[in-house]
mmCIF file of C-alpha atoms in Angstrom:
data_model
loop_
_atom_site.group_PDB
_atom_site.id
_atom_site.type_symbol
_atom_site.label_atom_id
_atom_site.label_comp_id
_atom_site.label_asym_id
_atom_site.label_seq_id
_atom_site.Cartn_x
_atom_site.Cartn_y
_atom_site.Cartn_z
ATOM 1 C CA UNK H 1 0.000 0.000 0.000
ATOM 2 C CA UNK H 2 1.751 3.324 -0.848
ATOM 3 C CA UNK H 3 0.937 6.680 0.147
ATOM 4 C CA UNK H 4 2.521 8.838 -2.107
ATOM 5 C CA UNK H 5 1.752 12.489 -3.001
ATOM 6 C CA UNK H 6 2.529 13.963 -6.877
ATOM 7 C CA UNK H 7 3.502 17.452 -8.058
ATOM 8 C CA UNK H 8 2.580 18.409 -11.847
ATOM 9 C CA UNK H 9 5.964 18.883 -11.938
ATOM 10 C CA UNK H 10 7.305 15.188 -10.396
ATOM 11 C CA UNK H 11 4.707 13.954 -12.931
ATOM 12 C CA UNK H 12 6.393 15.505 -16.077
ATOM 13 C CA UNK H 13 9.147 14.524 -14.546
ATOM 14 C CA UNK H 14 8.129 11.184 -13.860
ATOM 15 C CA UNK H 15 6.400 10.764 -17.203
ATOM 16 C CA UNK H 16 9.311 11.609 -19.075
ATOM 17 C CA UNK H 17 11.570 8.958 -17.082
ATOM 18 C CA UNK H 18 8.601 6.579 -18.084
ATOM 19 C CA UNK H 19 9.060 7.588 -21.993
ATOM 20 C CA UNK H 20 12.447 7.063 -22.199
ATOM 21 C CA UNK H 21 14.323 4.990 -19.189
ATOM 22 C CA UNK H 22 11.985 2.771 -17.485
ATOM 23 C CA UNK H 23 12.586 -0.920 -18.420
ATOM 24 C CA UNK H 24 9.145 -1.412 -19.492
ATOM 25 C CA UNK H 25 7.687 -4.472 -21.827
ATOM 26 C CA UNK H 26 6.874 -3.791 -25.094
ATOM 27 C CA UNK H 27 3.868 -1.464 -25.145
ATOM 28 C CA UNK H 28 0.934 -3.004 -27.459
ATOM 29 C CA UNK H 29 1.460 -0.801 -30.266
ATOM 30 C CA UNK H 30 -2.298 0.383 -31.678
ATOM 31 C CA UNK H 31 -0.521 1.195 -35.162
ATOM 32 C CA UNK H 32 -0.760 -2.540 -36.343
ATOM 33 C CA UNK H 33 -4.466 -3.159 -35.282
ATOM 34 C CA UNK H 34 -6.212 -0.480 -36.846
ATOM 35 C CA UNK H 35 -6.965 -2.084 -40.185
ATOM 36 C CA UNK H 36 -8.695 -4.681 -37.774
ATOM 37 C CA UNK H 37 -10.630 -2.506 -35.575
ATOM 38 C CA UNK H 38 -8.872 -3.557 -32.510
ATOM 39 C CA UNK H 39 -7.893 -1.096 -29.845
ATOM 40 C CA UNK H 40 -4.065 -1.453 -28.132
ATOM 41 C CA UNK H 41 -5.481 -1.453 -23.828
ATOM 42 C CA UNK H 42 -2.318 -1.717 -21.611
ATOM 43 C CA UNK H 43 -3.265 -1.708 -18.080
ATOM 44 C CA UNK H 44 -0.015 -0.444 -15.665
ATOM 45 C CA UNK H 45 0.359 -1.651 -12.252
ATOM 46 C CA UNK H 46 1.551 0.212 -9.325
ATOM 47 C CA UNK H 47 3.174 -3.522 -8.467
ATOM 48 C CA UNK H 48 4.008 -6.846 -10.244
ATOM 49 C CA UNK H 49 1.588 -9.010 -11.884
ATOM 50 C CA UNK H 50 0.257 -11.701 -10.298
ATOM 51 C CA UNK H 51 -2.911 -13.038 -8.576
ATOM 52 C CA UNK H 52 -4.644 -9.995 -8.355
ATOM 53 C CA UNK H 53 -5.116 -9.877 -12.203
ATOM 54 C CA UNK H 54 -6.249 -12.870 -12.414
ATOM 55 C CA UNK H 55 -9.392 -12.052 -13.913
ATOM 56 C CA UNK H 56 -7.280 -9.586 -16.450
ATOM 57 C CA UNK H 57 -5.552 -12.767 -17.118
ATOM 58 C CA UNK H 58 -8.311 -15.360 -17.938
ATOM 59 C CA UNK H 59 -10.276 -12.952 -20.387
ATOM 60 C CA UNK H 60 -7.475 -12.290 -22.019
ATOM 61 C CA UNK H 61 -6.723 -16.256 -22.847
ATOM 62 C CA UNK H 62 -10.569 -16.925 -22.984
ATOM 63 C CA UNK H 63 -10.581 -13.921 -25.689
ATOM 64 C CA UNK H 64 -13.024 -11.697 -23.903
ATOM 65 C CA UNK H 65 -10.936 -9.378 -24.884
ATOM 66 C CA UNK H 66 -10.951 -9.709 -28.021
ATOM 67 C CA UNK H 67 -14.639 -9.838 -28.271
ATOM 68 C CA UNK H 68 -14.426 -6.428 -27.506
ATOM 69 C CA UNK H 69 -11.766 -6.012 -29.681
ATOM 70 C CA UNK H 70 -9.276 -5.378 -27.503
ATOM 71 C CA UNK H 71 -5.547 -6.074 -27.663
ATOM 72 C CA UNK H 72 -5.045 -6.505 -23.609
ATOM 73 C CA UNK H 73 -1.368 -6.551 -22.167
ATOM 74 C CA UNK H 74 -0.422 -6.073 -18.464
ATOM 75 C CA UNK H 75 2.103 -3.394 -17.658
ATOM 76 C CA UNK H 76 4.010 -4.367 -14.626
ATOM 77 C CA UNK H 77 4.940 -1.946 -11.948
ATOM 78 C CA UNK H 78 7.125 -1.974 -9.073
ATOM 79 C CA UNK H 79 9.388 0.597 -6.818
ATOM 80 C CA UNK H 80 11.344 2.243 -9.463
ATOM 81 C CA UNK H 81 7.996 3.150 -11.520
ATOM 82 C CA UNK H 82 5.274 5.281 -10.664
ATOM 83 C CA UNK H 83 2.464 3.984 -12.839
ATOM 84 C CA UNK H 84 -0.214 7.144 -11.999
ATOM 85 C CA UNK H 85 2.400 9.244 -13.374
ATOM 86 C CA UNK H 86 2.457 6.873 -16.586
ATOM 87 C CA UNK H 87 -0.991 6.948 -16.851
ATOM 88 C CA UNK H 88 -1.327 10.232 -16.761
ATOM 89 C CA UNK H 89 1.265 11.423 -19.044
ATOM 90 C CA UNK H 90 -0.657 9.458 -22.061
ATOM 91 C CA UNK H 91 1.712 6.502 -22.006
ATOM 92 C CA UNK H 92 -0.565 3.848 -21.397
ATOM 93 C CA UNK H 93 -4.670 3.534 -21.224
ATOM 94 C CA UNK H 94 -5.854 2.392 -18.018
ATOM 95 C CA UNK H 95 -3.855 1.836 -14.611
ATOM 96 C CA UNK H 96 -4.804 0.089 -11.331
ATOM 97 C CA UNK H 97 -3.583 1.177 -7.538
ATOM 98 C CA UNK H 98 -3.540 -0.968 -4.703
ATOM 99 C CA UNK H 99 -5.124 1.214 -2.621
ATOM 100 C CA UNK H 100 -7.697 4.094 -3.161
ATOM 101 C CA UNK H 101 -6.134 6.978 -1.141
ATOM 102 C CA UNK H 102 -3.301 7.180 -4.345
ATOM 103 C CA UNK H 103 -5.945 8.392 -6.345
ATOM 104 C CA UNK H 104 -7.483 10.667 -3.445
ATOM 105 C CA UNK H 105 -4.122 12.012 -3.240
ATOM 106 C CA UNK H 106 -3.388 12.097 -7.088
ATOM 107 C CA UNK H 107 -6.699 14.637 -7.407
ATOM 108 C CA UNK H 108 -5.492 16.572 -4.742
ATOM 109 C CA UNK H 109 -2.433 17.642 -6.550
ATOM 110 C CA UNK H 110 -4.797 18.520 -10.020
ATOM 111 C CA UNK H 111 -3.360 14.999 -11.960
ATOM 112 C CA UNK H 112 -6.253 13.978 -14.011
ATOM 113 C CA UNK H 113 -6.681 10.579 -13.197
ATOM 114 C CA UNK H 114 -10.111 8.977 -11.970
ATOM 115 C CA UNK H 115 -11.385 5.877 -11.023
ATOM 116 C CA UNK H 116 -14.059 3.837 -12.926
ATOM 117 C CA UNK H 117 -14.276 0.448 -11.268
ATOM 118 C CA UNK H 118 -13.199 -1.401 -8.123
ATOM 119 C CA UNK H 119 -12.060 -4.757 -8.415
ATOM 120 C CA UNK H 120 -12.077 -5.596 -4.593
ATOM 121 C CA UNK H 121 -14.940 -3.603 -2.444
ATOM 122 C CA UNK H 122 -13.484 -4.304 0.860
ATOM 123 C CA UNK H 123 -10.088 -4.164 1.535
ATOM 124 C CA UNK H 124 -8.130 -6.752 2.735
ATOM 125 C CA UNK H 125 -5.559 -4.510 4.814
ATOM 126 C CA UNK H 126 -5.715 -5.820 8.854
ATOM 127 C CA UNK H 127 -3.601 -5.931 11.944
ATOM 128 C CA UNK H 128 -2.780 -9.458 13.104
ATOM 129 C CA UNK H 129 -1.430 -10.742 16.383
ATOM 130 C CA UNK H 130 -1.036 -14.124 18.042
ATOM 131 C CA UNK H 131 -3.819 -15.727 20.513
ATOM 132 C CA UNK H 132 -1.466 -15.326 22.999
ATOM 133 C CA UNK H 133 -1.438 -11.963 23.554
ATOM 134 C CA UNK H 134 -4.969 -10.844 20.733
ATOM 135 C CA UNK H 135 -5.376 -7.726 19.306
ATOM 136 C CA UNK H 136 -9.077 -8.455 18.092
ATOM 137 C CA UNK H 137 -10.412 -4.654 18.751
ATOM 138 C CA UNK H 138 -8.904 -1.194 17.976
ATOM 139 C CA UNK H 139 -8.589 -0.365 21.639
ATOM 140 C CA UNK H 140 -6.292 -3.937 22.275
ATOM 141 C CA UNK H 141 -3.890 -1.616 20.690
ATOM 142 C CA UNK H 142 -3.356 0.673 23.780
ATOM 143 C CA UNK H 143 -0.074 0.541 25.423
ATOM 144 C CA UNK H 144 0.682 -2.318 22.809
ATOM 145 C CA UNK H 145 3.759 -2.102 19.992
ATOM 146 C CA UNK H 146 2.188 -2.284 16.674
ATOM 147 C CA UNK H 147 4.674 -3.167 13.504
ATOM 148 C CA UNK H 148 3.846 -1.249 10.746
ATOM 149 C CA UNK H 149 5.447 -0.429 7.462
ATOM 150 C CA UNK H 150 6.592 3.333 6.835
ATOM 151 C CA UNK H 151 3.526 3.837 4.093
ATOM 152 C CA UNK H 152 1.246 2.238 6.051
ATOM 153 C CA UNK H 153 1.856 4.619 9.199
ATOM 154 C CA UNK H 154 -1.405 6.800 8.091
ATOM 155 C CA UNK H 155 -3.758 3.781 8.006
ATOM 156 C CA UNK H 156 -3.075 2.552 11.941
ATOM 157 C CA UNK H 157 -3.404 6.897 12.639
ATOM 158 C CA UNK H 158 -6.804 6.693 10.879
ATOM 159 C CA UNK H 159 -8.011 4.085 12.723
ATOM 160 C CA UNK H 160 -6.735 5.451 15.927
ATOM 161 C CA UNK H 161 -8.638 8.492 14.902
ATOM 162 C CA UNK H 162 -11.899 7.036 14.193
ATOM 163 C CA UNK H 163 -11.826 5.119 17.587
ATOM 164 C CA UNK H 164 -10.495 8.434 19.355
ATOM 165 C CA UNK H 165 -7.600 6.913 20.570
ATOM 166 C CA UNK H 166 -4.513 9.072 20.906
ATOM 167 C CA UNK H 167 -1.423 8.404 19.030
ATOM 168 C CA UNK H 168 0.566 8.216 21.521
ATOM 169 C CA UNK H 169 -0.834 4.988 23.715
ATOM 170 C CA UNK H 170 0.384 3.230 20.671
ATOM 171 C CA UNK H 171 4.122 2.273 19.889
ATOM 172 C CA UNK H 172 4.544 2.307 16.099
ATOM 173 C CA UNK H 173 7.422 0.260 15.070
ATOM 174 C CA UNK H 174 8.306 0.457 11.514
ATOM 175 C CA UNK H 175 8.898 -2.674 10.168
ATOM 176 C CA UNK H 176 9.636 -4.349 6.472
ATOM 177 C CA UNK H 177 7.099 -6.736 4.980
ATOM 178 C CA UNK H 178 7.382 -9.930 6.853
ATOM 179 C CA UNK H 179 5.836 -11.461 10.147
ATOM 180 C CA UNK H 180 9.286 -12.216 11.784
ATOM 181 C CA UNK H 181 8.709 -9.019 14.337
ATOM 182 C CA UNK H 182 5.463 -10.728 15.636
ATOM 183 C CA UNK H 183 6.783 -14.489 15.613
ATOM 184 C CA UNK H 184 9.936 -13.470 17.975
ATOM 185 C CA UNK H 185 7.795 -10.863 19.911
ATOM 186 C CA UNK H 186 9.631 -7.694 18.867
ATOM 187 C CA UNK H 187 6.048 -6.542 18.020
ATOM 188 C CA UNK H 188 2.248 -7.271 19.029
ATOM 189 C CA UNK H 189 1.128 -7.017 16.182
ATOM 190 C CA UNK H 190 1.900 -6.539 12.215
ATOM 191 C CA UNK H 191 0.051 -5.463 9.262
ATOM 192 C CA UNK H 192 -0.406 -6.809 5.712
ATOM 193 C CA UNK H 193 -3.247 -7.654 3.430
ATOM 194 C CA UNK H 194 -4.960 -11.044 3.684
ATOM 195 C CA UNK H 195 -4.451 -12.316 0.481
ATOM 196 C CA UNK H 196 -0.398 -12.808 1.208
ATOM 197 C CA UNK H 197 -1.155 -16.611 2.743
ATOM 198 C CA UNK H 198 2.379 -17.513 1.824
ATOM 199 C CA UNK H 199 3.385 -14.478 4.272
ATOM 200 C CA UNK H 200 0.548 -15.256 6.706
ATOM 201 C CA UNK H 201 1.312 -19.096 7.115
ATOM 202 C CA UNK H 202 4.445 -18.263 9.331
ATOM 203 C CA UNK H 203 1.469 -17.358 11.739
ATOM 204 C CA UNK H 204 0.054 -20.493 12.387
ATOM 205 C CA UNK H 205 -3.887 -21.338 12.013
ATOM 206 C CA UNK H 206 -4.791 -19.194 15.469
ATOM 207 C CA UNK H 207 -3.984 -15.987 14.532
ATOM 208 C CA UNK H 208 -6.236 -13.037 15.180
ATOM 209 C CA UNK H 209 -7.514 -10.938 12.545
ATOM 210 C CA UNK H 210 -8.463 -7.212 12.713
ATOM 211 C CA UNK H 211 -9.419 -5.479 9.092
ATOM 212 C CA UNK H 212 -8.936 -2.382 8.623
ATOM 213 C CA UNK H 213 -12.654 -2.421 6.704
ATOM 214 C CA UNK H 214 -14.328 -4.007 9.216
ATOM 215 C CA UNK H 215 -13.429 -1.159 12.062
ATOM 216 C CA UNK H 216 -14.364 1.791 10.116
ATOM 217 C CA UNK H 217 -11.369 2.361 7.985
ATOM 218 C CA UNK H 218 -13.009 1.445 4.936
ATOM 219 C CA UNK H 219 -10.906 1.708 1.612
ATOM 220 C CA UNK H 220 -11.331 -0.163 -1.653
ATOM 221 C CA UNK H 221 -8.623 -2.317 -3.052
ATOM 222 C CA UNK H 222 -7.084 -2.361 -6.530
ATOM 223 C CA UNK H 223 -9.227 0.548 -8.303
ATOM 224 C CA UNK H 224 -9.137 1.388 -11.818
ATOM 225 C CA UNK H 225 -8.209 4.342 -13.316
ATOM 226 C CA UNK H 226 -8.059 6.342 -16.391
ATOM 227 C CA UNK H 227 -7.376 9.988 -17.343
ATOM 228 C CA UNK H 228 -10.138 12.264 -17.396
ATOM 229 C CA UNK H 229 -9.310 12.822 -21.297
ATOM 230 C CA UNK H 230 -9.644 8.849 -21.907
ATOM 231 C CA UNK H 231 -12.938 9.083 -19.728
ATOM 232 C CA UNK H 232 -14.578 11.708 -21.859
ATOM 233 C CA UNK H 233 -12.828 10.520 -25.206
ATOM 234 C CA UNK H 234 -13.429 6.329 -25.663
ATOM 235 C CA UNK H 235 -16.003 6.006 -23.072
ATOM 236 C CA UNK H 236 -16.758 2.538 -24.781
ATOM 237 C CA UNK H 237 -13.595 1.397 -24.715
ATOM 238 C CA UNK H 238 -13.120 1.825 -21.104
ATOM 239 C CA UNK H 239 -16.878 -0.165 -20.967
ATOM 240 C CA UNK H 240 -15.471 -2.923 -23.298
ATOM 241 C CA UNK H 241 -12.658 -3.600 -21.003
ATOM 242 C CA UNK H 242 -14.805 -3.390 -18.393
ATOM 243 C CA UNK H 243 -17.520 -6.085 -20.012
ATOM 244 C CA UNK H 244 -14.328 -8.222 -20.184
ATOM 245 C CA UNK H 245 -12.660 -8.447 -17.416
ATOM 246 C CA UNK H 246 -16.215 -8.416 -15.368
ATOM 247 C CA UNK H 247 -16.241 -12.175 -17.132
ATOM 248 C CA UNK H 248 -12.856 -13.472 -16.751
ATOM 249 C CA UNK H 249 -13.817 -12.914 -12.649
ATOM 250 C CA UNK H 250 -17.017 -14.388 -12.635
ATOM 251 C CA UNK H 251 -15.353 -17.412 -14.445
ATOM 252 C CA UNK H 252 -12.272 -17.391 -11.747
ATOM 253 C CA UNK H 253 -15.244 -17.240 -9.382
ATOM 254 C CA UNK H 254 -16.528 -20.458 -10.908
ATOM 255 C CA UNK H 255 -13.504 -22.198 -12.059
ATOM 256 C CA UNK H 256 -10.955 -21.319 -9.060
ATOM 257 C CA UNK H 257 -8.512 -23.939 -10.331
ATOM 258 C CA UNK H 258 -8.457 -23.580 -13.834
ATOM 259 C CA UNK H 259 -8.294 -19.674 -13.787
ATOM 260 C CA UNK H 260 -4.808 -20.053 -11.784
ATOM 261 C CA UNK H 261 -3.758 -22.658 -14.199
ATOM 262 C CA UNK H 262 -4.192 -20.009 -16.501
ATOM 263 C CA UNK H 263 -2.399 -17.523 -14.359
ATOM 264 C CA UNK H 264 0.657 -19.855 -13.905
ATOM 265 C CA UNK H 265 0.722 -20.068 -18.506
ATOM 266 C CA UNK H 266 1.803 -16.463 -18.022
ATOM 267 C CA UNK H 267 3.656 -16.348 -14.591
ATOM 268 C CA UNK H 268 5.252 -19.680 -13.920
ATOM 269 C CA UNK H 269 7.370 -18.180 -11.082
ATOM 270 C CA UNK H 270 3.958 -18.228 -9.326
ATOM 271 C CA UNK H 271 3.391 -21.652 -6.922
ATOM 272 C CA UNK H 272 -0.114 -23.432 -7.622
ATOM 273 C CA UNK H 273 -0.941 -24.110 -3.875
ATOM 274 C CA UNK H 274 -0.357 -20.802 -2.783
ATOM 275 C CA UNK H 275 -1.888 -19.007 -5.547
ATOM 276 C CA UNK H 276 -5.111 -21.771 -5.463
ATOM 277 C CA UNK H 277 -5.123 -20.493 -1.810
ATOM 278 C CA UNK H 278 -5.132 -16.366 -2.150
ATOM 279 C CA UNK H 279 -7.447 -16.649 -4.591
ATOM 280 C CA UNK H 280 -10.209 -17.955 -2.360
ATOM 281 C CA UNK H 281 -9.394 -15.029 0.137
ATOM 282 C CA UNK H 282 -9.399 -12.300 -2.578
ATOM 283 C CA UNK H 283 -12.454 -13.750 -4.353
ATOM 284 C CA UNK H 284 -14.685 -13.301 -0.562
ATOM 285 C CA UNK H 285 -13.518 -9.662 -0.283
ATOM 286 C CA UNK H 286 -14.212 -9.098 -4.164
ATOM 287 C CA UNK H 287 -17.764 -10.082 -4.294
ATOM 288 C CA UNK H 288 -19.998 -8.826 -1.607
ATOM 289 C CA UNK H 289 -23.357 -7.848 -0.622
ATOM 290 C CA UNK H 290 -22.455 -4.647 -2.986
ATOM 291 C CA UNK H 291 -21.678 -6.703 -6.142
ATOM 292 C CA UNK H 292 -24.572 -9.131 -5.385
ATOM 293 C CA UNK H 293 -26.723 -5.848 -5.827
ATOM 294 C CA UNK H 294 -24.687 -3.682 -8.162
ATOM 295 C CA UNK H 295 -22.666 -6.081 -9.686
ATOM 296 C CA UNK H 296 -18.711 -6.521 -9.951
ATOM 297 C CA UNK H 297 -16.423 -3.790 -10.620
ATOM 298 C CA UNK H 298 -19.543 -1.662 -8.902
ATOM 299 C CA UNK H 299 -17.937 1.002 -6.176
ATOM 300 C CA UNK H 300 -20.189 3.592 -3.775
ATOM 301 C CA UNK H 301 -19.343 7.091 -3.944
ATOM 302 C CA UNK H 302 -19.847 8.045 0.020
ATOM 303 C CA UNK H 303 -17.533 5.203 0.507
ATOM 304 C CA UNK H 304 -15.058 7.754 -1.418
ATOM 305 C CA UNK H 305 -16.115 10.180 0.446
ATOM 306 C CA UNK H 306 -15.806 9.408 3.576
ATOM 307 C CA UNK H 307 -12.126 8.543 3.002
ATOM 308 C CA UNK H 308 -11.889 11.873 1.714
ATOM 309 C CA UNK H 309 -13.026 13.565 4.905
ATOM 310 C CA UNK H 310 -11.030 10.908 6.880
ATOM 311 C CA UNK H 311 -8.087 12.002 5.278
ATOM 312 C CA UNK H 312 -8.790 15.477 4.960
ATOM 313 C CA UNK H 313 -9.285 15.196 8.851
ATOM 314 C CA UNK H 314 -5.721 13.993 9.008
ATOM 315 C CA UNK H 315 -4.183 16.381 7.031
ATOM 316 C CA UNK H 316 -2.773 14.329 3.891
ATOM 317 C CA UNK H 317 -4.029 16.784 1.583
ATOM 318 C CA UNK H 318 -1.101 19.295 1.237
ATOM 319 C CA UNK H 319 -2.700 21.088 -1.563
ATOM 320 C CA UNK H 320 -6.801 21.125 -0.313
ATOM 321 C CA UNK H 321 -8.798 17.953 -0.296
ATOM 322 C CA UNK H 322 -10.021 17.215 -3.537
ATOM 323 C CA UNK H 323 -13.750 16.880 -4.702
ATOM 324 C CA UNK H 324 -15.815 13.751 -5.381
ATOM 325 C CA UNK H 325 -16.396 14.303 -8.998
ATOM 326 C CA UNK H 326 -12.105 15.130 -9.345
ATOM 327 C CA UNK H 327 -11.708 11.286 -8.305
ATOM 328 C CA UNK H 328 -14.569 9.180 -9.346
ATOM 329 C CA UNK H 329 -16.998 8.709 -12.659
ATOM 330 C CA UNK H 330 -19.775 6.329 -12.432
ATOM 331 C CA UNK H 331 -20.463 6.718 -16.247
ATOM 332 C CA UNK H 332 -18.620 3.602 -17.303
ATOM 333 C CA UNK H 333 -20.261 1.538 -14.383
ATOM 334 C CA UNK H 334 -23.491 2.989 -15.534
ATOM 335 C CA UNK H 335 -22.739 2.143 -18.929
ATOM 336 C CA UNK H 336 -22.169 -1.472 -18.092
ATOM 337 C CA UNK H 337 -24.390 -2.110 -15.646
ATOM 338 C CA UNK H 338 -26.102 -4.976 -17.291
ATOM 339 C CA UNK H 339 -22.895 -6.940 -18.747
ATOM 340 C CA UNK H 340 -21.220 -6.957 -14.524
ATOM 341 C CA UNK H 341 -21.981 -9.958 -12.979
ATOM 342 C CA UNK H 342 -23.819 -9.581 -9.851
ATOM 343 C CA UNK H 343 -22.345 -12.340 -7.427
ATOM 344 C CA UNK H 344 -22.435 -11.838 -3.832
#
C-alpha cells in the first residue's frame, strides 16, 4: 500500500523517465491493429503481476478481450515506476492502484486521473497478532507495539482516529514486509493484506484478525483508473474492457482452479498451492453484498467520500482535499451495468 503524493511537476518529470528509461515491456502498439478494428489497452500496475489480475488474465486467454476487440497486455509496476504518473502522461490507457487513497491524493495535486471500477470492495488490509497476547479490537492496541510499514503509518493513525484513541498509547514500530517481528515478539502485532497466505502461514492457524474495513477504515482495493481525457474521449472502450474483465472474474469465481492454471501459462514463477489459496481469500472480499446488488467492478461514492473527509481530517491533503467528482466517474459503471456480474 503506498501513500505517495505527486507534483505536476514530479509527474512531467516522472512521465518523461517513463518515456524514455523505465525498463518497461513492449507497449501493445495500436498502429498494427487499426486495419482490424482492434484497440491497443495496456493496463499499468503500481506492483508486479500476479494473482490480483487474475481475472485480467483469464479474459485475455478466454478472448473476452478480443470480443471487444481489444488487444489486452499487463504493464508491470514496481518501486522504481510510478504507474499514476504513466498513466497520466498518455503513455498507457488504463492503470490500477492498490489502494484508493493514491488516487485521493493524485486529485489533490490537479493529476487527471479517476477511477471507474473497483475490483475488490473491501479491503483486505488488517492488523494481526497471536492468541497469545490478541489484538481483536482497535482499543487492544493501547499501550501495545504495533509493527507497521513506513507507508502504512497513516492507516493505523486513521483508525486510531476514528476510535479516538490518541497516538501516543500506541508504539509504532516500523517494520519491512514480513511477520518475523510478531513471531519473535519484537512486536504485538503486524500489518499486511490477507491475500499474502504464503506471508501469513508463518502465523500459524490461530492468529487473530483485525481489518482495517471491518473497524471503520473502509478503503477499496485495486481501483481502476483512467485519465479524465480517456474518460470523456473512448467512453466505450473503457466499458469494453470493463464487459471483459467483469467475465474473466465471474469465471475465476466459478472455475478457481483452472483460472490459476491459466495464471501460472503467463507467470510460472507463481506456486499453484499458494496461488489456489489467495485466490479464495481475494475472491470473498471481491464479491460482496455490494456486487450481489450492483454487480462486480460496482464502487459507492460516500464510501469515497468518507475517506476523503477521513483524510482530509488527518491532514494528507497538502494542496486542499479534492472533490468527489475530481476522483470518481460512475459513467462507465453505468454504462455497463447490465454486462457486470452480480455475485455476492
Amino acid at each position: 500500500m503506498t501513500n505517495f503524493i505527486m507534483t505536476r511537476r514530479s509527474l512531467l518529470r516522472s512521465g518523461a523517465a517513463a518515456a524514455s528509461a523505465l525498463a518497461l515491456p513492449a507497449i501493445v502498439s495500436s498502429r498494427g491493429l487499426a486495419a482490424s478494428g482492434t484497440r491497443a489497452v495496456n493496463m499499468q500496475l503500481g506492483w508486479l503481476a500476479g494473482g490480483n489480475q487474475l481475472g485480467e488474465v483469464v479474459a485475455r486467454h478466454l478472448g473476452y478481450f478480443e470480443e471487444e476487440k481489444i488487444d489486452f497486455a499487463i504493464q508491470p509496476g514496481g518501486p522504481n515506476i510510478d504507474g499514476v504518473a504513466i498513466v497520466a502522461s498518455g503513455r498507457y490507457e488504463i492503470g490500477q492502484v492498490s489502494s484508493s487513497p493514491s488516487l485521493m491524493l493524485a486529485a489533490s495535486q490537479g493529476i487527471p486521473v479517476k477511477s471507474f471500477a473497483v475490483s475488490v470492495q473491501e479491503h483486505p488490509y488488517a492488523f494481526f497478532s497471536l492468541a497469545s497476547k490478541p489484538i481483536s479490537a482497535p482499543k487492544d492496541m493501547i499501550g501495545k507495539k504495533i509493527g507497521i510499514q513506513a507507508t502504512g503509518k497513516v492507516l493505523l493513525s486513521a483508525l486510531l482516529k476514528k476510535h479516538d484513541i490518541p497516538e501516543g498509547d500506541v508504539e509504532v514500530v516500523v517494520i519491512g514486509a514480513d511477520m518475523t517481528p510478531l513471531v519473535s515478539g519484537q512486536v504485538d502485532a503486524v500489518t499486511g493484506w490477507l491475500t499474502n497466505t504464503t506471508a501469513l502461514a508463518a502465523l500459524g492457524d490461530d492468529k487473530v484478525v483485525m481489518k482495517l474495513w471491518d473497524n471503520g477504515v473502509q478503503l477499496y482495493a485495486n481501483p481502476y483508473y483512467a485519465t479524465t481525457a480517456m474518460i470523456e474521449e473512448e467512453p466505450e472502450m473503457l466499458a469494453g474492457f470493463l464487459r471483459a474483465a467483469a467475465k474473466g472474474w465471474q469465471y475465476a469465481h466459478d472455475n478457481r482452479e483452472a483460472a490459476v492454471d491459466l495464471l501460472l501459462k503467463d507467470y510460472p514463477n507463481l506456486v499453484k498451492a499458494d496461488e489456489v489459496k489467495a485466490v479464495d481469500v481475494l475472491l470473498a472480499h471481491m464479491f460482496t453484498a455490494a456486487t450481489a446488488k450492483n454487480g462486480w467492478g460496482t464502487f459507492d461514492p460516500a464510501v469515497w467520500e468518507a475517506q476523503i473527509s477521513l483524510y482530509d481530517e488527518l491532514k494528507q491533503f497538502s494542496a486542499g482535499a479534492p472533490k468527489l467528482d475530481d476522483v470518481i466517474t460512475t459513467s462507465i459503471l453505468d454504462a455497463t451495468a447490465d454486462a457486470r456480474p452480480k455475485i455476492g
